[in-house]
XYZ file of C-alpha atoms in Angstrom:
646
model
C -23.793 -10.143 -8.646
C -24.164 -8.151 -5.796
C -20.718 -8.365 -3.503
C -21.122 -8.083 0.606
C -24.275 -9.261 0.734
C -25.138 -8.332 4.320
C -23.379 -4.853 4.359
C -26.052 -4.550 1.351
C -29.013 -6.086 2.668
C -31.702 -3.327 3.909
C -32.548 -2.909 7.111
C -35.852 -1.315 8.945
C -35.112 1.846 11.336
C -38.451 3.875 13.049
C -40.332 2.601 10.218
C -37.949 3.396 7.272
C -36.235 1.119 5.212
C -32.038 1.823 4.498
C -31.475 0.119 1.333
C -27.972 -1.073 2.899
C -26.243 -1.344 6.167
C -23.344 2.119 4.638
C -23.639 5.067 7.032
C -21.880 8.520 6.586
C -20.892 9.876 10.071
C -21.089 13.434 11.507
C -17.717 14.582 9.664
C -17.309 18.250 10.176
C -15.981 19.819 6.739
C -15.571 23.717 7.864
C -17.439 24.431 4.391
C -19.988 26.771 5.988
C -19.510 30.434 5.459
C -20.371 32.792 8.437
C -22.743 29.975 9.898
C -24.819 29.293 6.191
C -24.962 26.428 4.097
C -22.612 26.611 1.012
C -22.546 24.486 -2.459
C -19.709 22.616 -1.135
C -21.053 21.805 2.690
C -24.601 20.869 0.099
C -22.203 18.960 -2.269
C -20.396 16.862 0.542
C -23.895 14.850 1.545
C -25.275 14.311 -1.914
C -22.470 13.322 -3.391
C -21.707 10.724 -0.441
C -25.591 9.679 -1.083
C -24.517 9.180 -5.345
C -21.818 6.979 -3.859
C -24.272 4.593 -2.486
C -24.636 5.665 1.127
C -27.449 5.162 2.969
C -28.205 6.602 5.754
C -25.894 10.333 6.022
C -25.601 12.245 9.264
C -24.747 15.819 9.225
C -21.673 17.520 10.322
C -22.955 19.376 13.744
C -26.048 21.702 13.805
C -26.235 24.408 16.256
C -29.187 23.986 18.551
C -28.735 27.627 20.453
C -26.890 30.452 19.606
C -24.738 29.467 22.568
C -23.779 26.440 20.706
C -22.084 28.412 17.593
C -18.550 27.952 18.194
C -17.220 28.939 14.810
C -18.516 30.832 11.516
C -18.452 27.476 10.227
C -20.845 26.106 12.326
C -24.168 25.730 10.677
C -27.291 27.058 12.844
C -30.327 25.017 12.737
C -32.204 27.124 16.058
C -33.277 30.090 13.688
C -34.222 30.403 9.582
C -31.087 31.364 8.475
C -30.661 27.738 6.677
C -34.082 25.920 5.762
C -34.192 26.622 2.231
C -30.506 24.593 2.220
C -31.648 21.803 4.620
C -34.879 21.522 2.306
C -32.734 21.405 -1.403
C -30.427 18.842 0.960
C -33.254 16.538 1.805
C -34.816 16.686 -1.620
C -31.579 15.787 -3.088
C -30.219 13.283 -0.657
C -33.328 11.068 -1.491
C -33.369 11.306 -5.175
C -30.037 8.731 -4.523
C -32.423 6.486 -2.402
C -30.733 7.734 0.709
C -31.359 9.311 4.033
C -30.911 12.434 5.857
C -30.233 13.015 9.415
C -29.854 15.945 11.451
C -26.883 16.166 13.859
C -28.049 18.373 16.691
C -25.230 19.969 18.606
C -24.079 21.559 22.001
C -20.608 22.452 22.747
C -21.685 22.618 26.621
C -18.449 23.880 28.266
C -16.087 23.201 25.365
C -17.387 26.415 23.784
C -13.799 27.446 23.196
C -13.382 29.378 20.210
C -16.014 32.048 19.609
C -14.869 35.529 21.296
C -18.119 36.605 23.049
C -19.995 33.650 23.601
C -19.968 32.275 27.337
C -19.262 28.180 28.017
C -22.665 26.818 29.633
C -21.973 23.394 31.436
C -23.880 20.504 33.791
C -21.168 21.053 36.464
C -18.499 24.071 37.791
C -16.298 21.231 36.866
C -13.193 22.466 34.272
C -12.841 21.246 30.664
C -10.494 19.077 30.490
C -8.997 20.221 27.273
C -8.840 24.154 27.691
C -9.463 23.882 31.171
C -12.621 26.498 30.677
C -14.851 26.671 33.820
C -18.459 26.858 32.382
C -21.656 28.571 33.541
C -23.565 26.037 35.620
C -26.767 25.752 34.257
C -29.667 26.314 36.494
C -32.619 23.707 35.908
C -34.343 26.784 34.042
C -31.564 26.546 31.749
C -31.073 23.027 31.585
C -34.994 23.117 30.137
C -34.814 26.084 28.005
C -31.129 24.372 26.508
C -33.418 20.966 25.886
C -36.341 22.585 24.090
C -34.154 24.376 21.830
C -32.966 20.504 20.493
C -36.415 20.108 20.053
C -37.247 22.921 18.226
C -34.334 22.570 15.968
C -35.530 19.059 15.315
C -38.764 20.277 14.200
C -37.496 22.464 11.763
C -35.884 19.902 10.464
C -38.874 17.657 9.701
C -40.250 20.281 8.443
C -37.461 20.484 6.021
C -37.955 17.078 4.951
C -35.556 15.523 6.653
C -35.735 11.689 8.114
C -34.291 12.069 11.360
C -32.065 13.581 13.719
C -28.797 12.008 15.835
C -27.964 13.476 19.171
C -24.550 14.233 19.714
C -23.403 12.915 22.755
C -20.092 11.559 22.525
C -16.622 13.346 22.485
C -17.406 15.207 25.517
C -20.371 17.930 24.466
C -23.231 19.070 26.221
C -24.858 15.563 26.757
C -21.912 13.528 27.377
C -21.270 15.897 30.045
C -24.876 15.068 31.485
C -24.368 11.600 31.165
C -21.231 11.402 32.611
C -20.788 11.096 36.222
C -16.669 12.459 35.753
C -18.432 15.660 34.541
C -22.064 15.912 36.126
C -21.819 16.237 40.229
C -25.430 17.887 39.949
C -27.182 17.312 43.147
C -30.610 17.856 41.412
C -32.304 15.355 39.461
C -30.495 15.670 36.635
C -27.330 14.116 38.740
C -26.286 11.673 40.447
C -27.354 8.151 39.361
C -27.745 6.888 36.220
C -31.477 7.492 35.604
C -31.037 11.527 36.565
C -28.005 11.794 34.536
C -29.972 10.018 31.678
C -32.580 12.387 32.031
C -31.680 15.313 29.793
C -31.464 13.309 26.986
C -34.666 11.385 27.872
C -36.352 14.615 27.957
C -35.132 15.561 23.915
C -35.552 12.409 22.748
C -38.969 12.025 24.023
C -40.003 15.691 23.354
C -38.718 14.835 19.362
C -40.635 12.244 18.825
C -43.956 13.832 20.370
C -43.394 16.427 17.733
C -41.928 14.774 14.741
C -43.619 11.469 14.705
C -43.078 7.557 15.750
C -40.968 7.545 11.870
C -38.985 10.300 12.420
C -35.651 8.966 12.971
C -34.065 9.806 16.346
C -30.400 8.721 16.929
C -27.677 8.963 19.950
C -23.984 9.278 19.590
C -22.437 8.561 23.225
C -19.363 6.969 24.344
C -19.467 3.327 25.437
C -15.835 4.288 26.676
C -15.165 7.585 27.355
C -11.708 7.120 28.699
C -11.494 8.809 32.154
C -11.815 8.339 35.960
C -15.675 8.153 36.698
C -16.588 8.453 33.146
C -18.654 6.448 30.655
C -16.683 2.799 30.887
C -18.630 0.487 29.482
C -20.746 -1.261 32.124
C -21.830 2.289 32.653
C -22.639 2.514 28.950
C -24.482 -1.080 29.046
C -26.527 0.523 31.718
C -27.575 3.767 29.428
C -27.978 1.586 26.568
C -30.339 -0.464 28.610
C -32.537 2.098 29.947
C -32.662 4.640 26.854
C -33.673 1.614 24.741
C -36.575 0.779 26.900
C -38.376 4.342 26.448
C -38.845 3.663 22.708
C -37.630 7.019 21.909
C -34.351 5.726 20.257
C -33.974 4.097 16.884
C -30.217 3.984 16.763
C -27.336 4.045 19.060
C -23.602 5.013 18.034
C -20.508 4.907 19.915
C -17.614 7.223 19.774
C -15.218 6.386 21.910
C -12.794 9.403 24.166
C -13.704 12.431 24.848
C -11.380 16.207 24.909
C -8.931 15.103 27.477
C -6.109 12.492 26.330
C -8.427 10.146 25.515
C -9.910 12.093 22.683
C -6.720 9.783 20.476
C -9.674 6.610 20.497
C -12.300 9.822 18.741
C -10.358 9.173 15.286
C -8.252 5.942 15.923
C -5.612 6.544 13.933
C -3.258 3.866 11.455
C -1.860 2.558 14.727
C -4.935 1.272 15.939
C -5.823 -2.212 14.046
C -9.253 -2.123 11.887
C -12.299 -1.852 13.087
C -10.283 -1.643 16.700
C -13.494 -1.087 19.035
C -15.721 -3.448 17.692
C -15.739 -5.180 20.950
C -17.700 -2.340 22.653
C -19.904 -2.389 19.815
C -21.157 -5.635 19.895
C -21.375 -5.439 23.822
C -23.790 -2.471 23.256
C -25.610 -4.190 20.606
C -26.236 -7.294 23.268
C -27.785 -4.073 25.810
C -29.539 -2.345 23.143
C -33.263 -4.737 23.118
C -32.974 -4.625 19.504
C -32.476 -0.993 18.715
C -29.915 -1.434 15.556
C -26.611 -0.149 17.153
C -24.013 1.631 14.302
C -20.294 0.478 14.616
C -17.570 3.105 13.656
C -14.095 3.739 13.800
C -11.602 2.635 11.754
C -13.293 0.746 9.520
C -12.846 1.339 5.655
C -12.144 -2.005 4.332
C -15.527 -3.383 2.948
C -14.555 -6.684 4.037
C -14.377 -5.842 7.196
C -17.408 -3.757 7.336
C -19.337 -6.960 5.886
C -17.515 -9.159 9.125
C -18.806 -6.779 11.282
C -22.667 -7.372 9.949
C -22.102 -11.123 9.150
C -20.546 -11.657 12.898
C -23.570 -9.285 14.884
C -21.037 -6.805 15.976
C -23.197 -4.023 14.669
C -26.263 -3.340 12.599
C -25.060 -0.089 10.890
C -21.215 0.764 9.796
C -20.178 3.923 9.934
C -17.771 5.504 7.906
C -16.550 8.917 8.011
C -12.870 9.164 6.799
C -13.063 6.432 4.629
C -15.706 8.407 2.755
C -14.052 11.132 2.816
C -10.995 9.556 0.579
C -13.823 8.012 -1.963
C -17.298 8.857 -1.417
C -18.080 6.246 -4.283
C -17.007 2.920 -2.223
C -20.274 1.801 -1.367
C -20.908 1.123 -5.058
C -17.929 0.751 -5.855
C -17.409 -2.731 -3.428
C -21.571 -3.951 -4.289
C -19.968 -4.271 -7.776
C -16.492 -5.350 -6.707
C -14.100 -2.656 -7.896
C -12.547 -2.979 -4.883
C -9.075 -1.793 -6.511
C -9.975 1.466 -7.671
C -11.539 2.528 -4.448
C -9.254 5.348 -3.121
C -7.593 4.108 -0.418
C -8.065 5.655 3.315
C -4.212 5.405 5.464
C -6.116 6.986 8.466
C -3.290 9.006 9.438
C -6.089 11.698 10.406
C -4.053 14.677 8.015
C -8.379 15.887 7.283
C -8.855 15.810 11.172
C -6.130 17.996 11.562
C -6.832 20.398 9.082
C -10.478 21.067 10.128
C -9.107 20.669 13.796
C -6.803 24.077 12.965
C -10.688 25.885 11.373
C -9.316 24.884 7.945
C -11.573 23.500 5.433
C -11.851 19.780 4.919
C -9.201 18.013 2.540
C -7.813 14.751 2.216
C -4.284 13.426 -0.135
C -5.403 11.637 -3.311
C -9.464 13.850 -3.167
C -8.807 16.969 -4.923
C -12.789 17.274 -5.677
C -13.953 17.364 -2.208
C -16.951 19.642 -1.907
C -16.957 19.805 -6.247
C -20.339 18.909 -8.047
C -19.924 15.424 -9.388
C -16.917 14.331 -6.616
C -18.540 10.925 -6.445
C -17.547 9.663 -10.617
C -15.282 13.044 -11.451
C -14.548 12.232 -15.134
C -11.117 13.633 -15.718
C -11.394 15.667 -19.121
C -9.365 14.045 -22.055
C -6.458 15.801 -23.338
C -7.354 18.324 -26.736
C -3.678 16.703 -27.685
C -1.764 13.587 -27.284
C 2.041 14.363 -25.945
C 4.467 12.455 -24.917
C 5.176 13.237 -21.731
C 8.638 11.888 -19.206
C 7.813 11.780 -15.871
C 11.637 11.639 -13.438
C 10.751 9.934 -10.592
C 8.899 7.531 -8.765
C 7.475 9.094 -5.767
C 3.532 10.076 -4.529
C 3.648 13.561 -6.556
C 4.787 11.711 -10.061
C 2.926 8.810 -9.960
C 0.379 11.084 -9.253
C 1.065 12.991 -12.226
C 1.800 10.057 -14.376
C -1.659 7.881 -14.100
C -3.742 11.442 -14.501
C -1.818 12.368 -18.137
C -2.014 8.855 -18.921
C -5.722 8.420 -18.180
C -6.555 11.919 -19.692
C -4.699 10.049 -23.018
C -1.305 11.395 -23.273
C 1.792 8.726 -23.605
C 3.590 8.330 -20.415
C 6.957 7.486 -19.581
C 8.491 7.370 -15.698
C 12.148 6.939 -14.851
C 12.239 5.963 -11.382
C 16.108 5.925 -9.628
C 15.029 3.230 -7.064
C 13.874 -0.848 -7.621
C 10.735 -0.144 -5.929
C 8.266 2.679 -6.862
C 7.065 5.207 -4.320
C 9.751 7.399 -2.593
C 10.057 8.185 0.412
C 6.426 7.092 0.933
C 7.365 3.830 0.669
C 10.231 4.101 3.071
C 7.776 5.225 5.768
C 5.286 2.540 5.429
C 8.149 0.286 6.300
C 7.944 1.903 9.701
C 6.144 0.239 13.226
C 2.859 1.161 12.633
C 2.833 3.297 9.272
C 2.374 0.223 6.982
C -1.014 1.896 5.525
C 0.757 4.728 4.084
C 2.102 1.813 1.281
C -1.552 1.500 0.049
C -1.437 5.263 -1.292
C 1.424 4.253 -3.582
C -0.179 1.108 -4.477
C -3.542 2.962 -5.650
C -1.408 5.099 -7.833
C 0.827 2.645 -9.415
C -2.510 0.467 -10.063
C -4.260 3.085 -11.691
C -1.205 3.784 -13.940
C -0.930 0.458 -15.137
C -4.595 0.864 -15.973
C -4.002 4.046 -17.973
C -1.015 2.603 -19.751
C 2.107 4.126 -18.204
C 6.006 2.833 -18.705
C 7.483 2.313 -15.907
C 11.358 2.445 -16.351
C 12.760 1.283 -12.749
C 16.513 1.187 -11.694
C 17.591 3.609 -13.710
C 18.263 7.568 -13.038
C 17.910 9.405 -15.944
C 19.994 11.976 -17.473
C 19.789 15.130 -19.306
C 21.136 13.002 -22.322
C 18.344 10.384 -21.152
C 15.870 13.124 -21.195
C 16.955 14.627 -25.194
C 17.057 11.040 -26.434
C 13.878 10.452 -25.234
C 12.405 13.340 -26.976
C 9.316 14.383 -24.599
C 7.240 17.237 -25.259
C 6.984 17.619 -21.595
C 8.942 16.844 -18.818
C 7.796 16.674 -15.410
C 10.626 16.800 -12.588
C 9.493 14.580 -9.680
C 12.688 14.120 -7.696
C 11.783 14.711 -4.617
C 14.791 15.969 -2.118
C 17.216 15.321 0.689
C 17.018 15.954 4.668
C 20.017 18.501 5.423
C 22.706 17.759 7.559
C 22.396 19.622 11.008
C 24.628 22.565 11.855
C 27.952 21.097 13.234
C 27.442 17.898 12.610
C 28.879 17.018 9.225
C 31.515 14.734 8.118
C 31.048 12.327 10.619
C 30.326 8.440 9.477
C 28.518 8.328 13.121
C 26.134 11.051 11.763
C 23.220 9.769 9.046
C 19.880 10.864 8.160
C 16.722 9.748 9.446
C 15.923 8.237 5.317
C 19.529 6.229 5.406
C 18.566 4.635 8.712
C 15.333 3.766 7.727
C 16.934 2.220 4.666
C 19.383 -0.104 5.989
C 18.186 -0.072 9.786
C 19.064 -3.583 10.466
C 22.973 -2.583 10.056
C 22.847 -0.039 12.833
C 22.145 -1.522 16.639
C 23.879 -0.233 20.178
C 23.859 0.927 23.694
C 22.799 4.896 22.476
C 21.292 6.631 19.470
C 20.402 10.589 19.728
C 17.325 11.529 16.874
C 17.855 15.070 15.809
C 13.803 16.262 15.071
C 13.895 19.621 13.406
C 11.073 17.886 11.195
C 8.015 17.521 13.478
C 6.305 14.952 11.370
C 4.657 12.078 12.212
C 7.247 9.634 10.080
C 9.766 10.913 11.843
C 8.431 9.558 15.447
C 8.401 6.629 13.417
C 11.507 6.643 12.979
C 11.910 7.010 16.976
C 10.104 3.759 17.219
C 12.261 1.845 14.986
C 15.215 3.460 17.033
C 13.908 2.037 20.208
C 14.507 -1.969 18.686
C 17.490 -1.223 17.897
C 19.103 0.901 20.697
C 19.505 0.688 24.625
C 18.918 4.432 24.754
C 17.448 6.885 22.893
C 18.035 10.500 23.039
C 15.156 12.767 21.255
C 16.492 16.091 20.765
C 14.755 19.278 19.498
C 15.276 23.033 19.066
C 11.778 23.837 19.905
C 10.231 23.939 23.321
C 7.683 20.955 22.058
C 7.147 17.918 19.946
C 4.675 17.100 16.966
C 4.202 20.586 15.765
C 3.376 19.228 12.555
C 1.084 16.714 13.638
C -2.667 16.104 13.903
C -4.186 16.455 17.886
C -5.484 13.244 18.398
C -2.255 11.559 16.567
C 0.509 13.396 18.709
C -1.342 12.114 22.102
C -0.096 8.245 20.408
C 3.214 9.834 19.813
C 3.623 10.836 23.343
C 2.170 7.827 24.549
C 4.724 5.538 22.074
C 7.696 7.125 23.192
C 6.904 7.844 26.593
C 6.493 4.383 27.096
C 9.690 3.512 25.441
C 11.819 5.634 27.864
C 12.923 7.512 25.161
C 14.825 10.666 26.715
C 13.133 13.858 25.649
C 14.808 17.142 25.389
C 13.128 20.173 24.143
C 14.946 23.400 22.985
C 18.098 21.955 22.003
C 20.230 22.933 19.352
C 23.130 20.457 18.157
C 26.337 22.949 18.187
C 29.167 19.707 17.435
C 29.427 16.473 17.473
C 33.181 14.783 18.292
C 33.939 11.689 19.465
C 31.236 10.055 20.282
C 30.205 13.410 22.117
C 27.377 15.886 21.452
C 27.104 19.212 22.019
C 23.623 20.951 22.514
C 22.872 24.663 23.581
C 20.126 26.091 25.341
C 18.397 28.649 22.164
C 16.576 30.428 25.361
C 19.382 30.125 27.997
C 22.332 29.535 25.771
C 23.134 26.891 28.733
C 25.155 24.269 27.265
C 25.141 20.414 28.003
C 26.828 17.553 26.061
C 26.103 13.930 25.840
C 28.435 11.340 25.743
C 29.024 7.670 24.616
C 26.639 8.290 21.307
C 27.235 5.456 18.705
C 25.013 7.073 16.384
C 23.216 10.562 15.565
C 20.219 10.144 13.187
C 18.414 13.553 11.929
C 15.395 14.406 10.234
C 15.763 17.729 9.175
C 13.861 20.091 6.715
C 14.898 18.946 3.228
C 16.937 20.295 0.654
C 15.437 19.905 -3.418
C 17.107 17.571 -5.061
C 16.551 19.324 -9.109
C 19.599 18.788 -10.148
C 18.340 18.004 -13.748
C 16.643 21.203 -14.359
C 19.710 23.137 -15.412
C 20.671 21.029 -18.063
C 17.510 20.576 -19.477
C 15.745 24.246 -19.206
C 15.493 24.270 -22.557
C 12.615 21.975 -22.615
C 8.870 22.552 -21.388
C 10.035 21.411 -17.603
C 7.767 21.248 -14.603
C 8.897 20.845 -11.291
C 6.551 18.892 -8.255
C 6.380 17.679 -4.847
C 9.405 18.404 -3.186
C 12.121 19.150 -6.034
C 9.983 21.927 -6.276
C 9.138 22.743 -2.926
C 9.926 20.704 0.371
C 6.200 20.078 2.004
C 3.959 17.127 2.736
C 1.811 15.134 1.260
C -0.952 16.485 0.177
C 0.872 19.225 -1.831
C 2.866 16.667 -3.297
C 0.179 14.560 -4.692
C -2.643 17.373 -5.233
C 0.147 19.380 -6.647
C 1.095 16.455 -9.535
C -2.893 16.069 -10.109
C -3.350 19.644 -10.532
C -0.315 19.610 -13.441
C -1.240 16.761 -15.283
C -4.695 18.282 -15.566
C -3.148 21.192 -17.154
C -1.238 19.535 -19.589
């Protein structure tokens, strides 16, 4: 029986058949090494094609050597990378999937490479860096659109089945398209059909030298998010017109582009699912029939099924839901819907590669391995008993893997409910995904056979009876009390709120954020049902240090729009009745505020291994954050990396 019947039905693009309706977006992975293909930027596509995919589109290909903007930024204008892109196509279709091209110009957001100079449609500053670009001159502007070409070509000629144009987020052909960045007074500005033409010109130009089946797709916004941008009548009118040339077998939409709007490029867990699927079906009405790809936020195969089933979209694209489990797409046609890994789209992989790191995600410790899609976890040369203490991401983690690799597997959890402080965040506004990490683990350990002792906090003399011949220390850690602040009943942390919340309400509430997390503005929301006023205080000059781009524009926006009262570097000296005490760390100016019924805190934590002492004696391991307070990808990585070593 074949589950989601339309989101597996095939469907006919440029003269191809896709064997479903699954689509890998562009997802940059920062696995290229000074501008070459490696194994794992090679291993990322074909394994996403072994997990059913079918169509997969490229991270970003450079089209000029103007367009590199990082060492990981594969080329595709010179040599350097055809015998890759030919192994890639060859192996892509041996899965009965396709491979597509996605051709790439920075434009004036060339803001990283040292020496390379920001080319633009307009003198007009970006709006992220606020770089002022080279205007291209129409010599330029052709030169700039026969390199796409070219690179196109040697594509083909590579064996590949098409190419999508990026022109979304802001790059070089939003920023033609868009009338809030092209003022052009030539005819590649000013209405609609001149702005249009630069990408007319490529597209055209592609299929004149590739073919009427090789595959030629557009990524634009259908909102871009700013004053005389891309809305979407605008992006009905594109739509429209590009369809009519017949040079365009696919449109995508990515919403936002590198000013504050770039939050809708990756909407994150606050947005509902599939939370622009209004736009897409609005393009799909303008597109005359050219299949249009929905995207964003959608990693629920359910929903991706609704959105074929209702005509929202022809195509769903997927990016970081693959990313989590590239083997979904089989995975849901057969049903298994429980042990697909779960995606909590709280964008931690956009921020890494956003920093130049290489891609990673939580519970996907193969990413970029041979095999990623069906990783068979190597069984144990010897059964032990092994005691997990505690119930939180980084020993559940732990647990399920020794269990599944055949060891016998105990866990003494302290609380009622399994899953830490994890859980205690997903009972946050907005953070409720987060739960479905916990859930995945605990479901897979009741697959693999592991006791689950709840309620009770073991003991050293818990921990001899028991008799283990390993014991893994899970037990996590406390948030510190802030300097000058203690032994106050007015003073809690940010975990005890969260835990009995509904207990404290009044006129003002002051968050100490020495934490700059995401839960922790959270925490700041639940605050603001609760509390007249809310005071956010911080010793650093900014907020959200320690989260993702596109993420912290929502945090400002949430608590900006809650009046909460921000105030950046400012230490807590004391806290007396009902007053508190802040300093200047920069001015050492002082300032106090008064009438506080309650100071919460979310601090860095302290390691809470009090066990390990007592029971040293023993083959102990310490995880997550009894062994070192940090987030959670070390926490649950870290418990998957012991459990394969024991």
């Amino acid at each position: 029986m074949v589950h989601y019947p339309k989101l597996f039905s095939e469907i006919e693009i440029a003269g191809r058949r896709l064997k479903n309706r699954i689509c890998l977006c562009a997802t940059v992975t920062n696995f290229a090494r000074a501008n070459k293909i490696t194994d794992e930027w090679r291993n990322f596509l074909i394994e996403r094609a072994k997990g059913g995919a079918a169509l997969l589109v490229t991270e970003i290909i450079a089209v000029d050597p103007e367009a590199i903007a990082q060492s990981s930024t594969v080329t595709g204008f010179d040599t350097t990378n055809e015998d890759a892109f030919h192994v890639i196509a060859v192996d892509v279709q041996k899965e009965g999937a396709m491979i597509i091209g996605q051709l790439w110009h920075p434009g004036r957001q060339q803001l990283w490479h040292p020496t390379k100079s920001p080319i633009g449609v307009s003198n007009l500053p970006d709006p992220y860096s606020g770089t002022v670009p080279h205007v291209m001159d129409k010599n330029e502007v052709y030169r700039v659109a026969d390199a796409y070409i070219d690179t196109a070509k040697r594509l083909a000629q590579c064996g590949f089945d098409g190419v999508e144009l990026h022109g979304a987020h802001g790059y070089l052909i939003t920023q033609f398209l868009s009338a809030a960045s092209n003022n052009r007074n030539d005819e590649f500005g000013g209405n609609t059909e001149s702005r249009t033409l630069f990408v007319r010109i490529i597209a055209k130009g592609i299929k004149e030298a590739c073919g009427k089946n090789f595959i030629v797709g557009l990524k634009m916004p259908a909102d871009e998010g700013v004053e005389k941008g891309v809305d979407p009548d605008e992006a009905e009118r594109i739509t429209k017109l590009l369809s009519s040339t017949n040079d365009f077998d696919y449109f995508s939409y990515g919403q936002g582009n590198f000013s504050l709007s770039l939050e809708n490029h990756v909407p994150d867990l606050y947005f509902k699912q599939a939370h622009f699927i209004d736009l897409h079906k609005r393009m799909r009405d303008a597109a005359n029939g050219v299949p249009v790809m929905a995207l964003g936020r959608i990693g629920d195969p359910a929903v991706a099924e609704d959105v074929i089933a209702k005509g929202n979209g022809d195509l769903v694209g997927m990016s970081r839901a693959l990313i989590s489990d590239p083997a979904l797409p089989k995975k849901a046609r057969q049903g298994d819907i429980q042990n697909i890994r779960p995606c909590v789209f709280d964008n931690f992989a956009w921020g890494e590669i956003h920093l130049g790191k290489p891609l990673t995600e939580h519970h996907n410790p193969y990413l970029g391995k041979e095999n990623e899609a069906f990783y068979k976890l190597k069984p144990a040369e010897f059964a032990k008993r092994v005691l997990v203490l505690g119930g939180g991401p980084a020993g559940l983690e732990a647990a399920w893997v020794a269990a599944a690799r055949g060891h016998g597997v105990t866990l003494f959890c302290g609380s009622r409910r399994l899953g830490g402080s994890l859980i205690a965040e997903s009972t946050l506004p907005g953070r409720s995904e987060m739960e479905k990490i916990i859930n995945y683990q605990v479901y897979q350990g009741n697959t693999y056979g592991v006791e689950y002792v709840l309620n009770h906090r073991a003991t050293s003399s818990d921990v001899n009876e028991f008799g283990a011949d390993e014991v893994v220390l899970a037990t996590g850690s406390i948030q510190r009390e802030p300097k000058g602040l203690t032994n106050s009943d007015q003073v809690i942390s940010a975990r005890d709120f969260v835990s009995n919340f509904d207990q404290h309400t009044g006129k003002k509430v002051v968050l100490i954020d020495e934490d700059f997390s995401a839960p922790t503005y959270g925490v700041a929301d639940l605050l603001a049902k609760n509390f007249n006023k809310v005071v956010l205080v911080t010793s650093r000059p900014r907020l959200a240090g320690n989260v993702n781009h596109c993420s912290a524009i929502g945090v400002f926006r949430r608590l900006y729009s809650a009046d909460i009262d921000i105030r950046p570097a400012q230490e807590t000296i004391g806290f007396s009745s009902s007053e508190l005490v802040l300093k200047n760390p920069f001015s050492q100016v002082e300032t106090k505020i008064s009438e506080v019924d309650l100071v919460v805190y979310s601090t860095p934590r302290i390691s809470t291994d009090d066990l390990a002492p007592e029971i040293s004696a023993i083959n102990l391991h310490r995880i997550g954050d009894c062994r070192s307070p940090r987030n959670l990808l070390t926490a649950i990585q870290g418990g998957h990396a012991l459990a394969l070593d024991l």
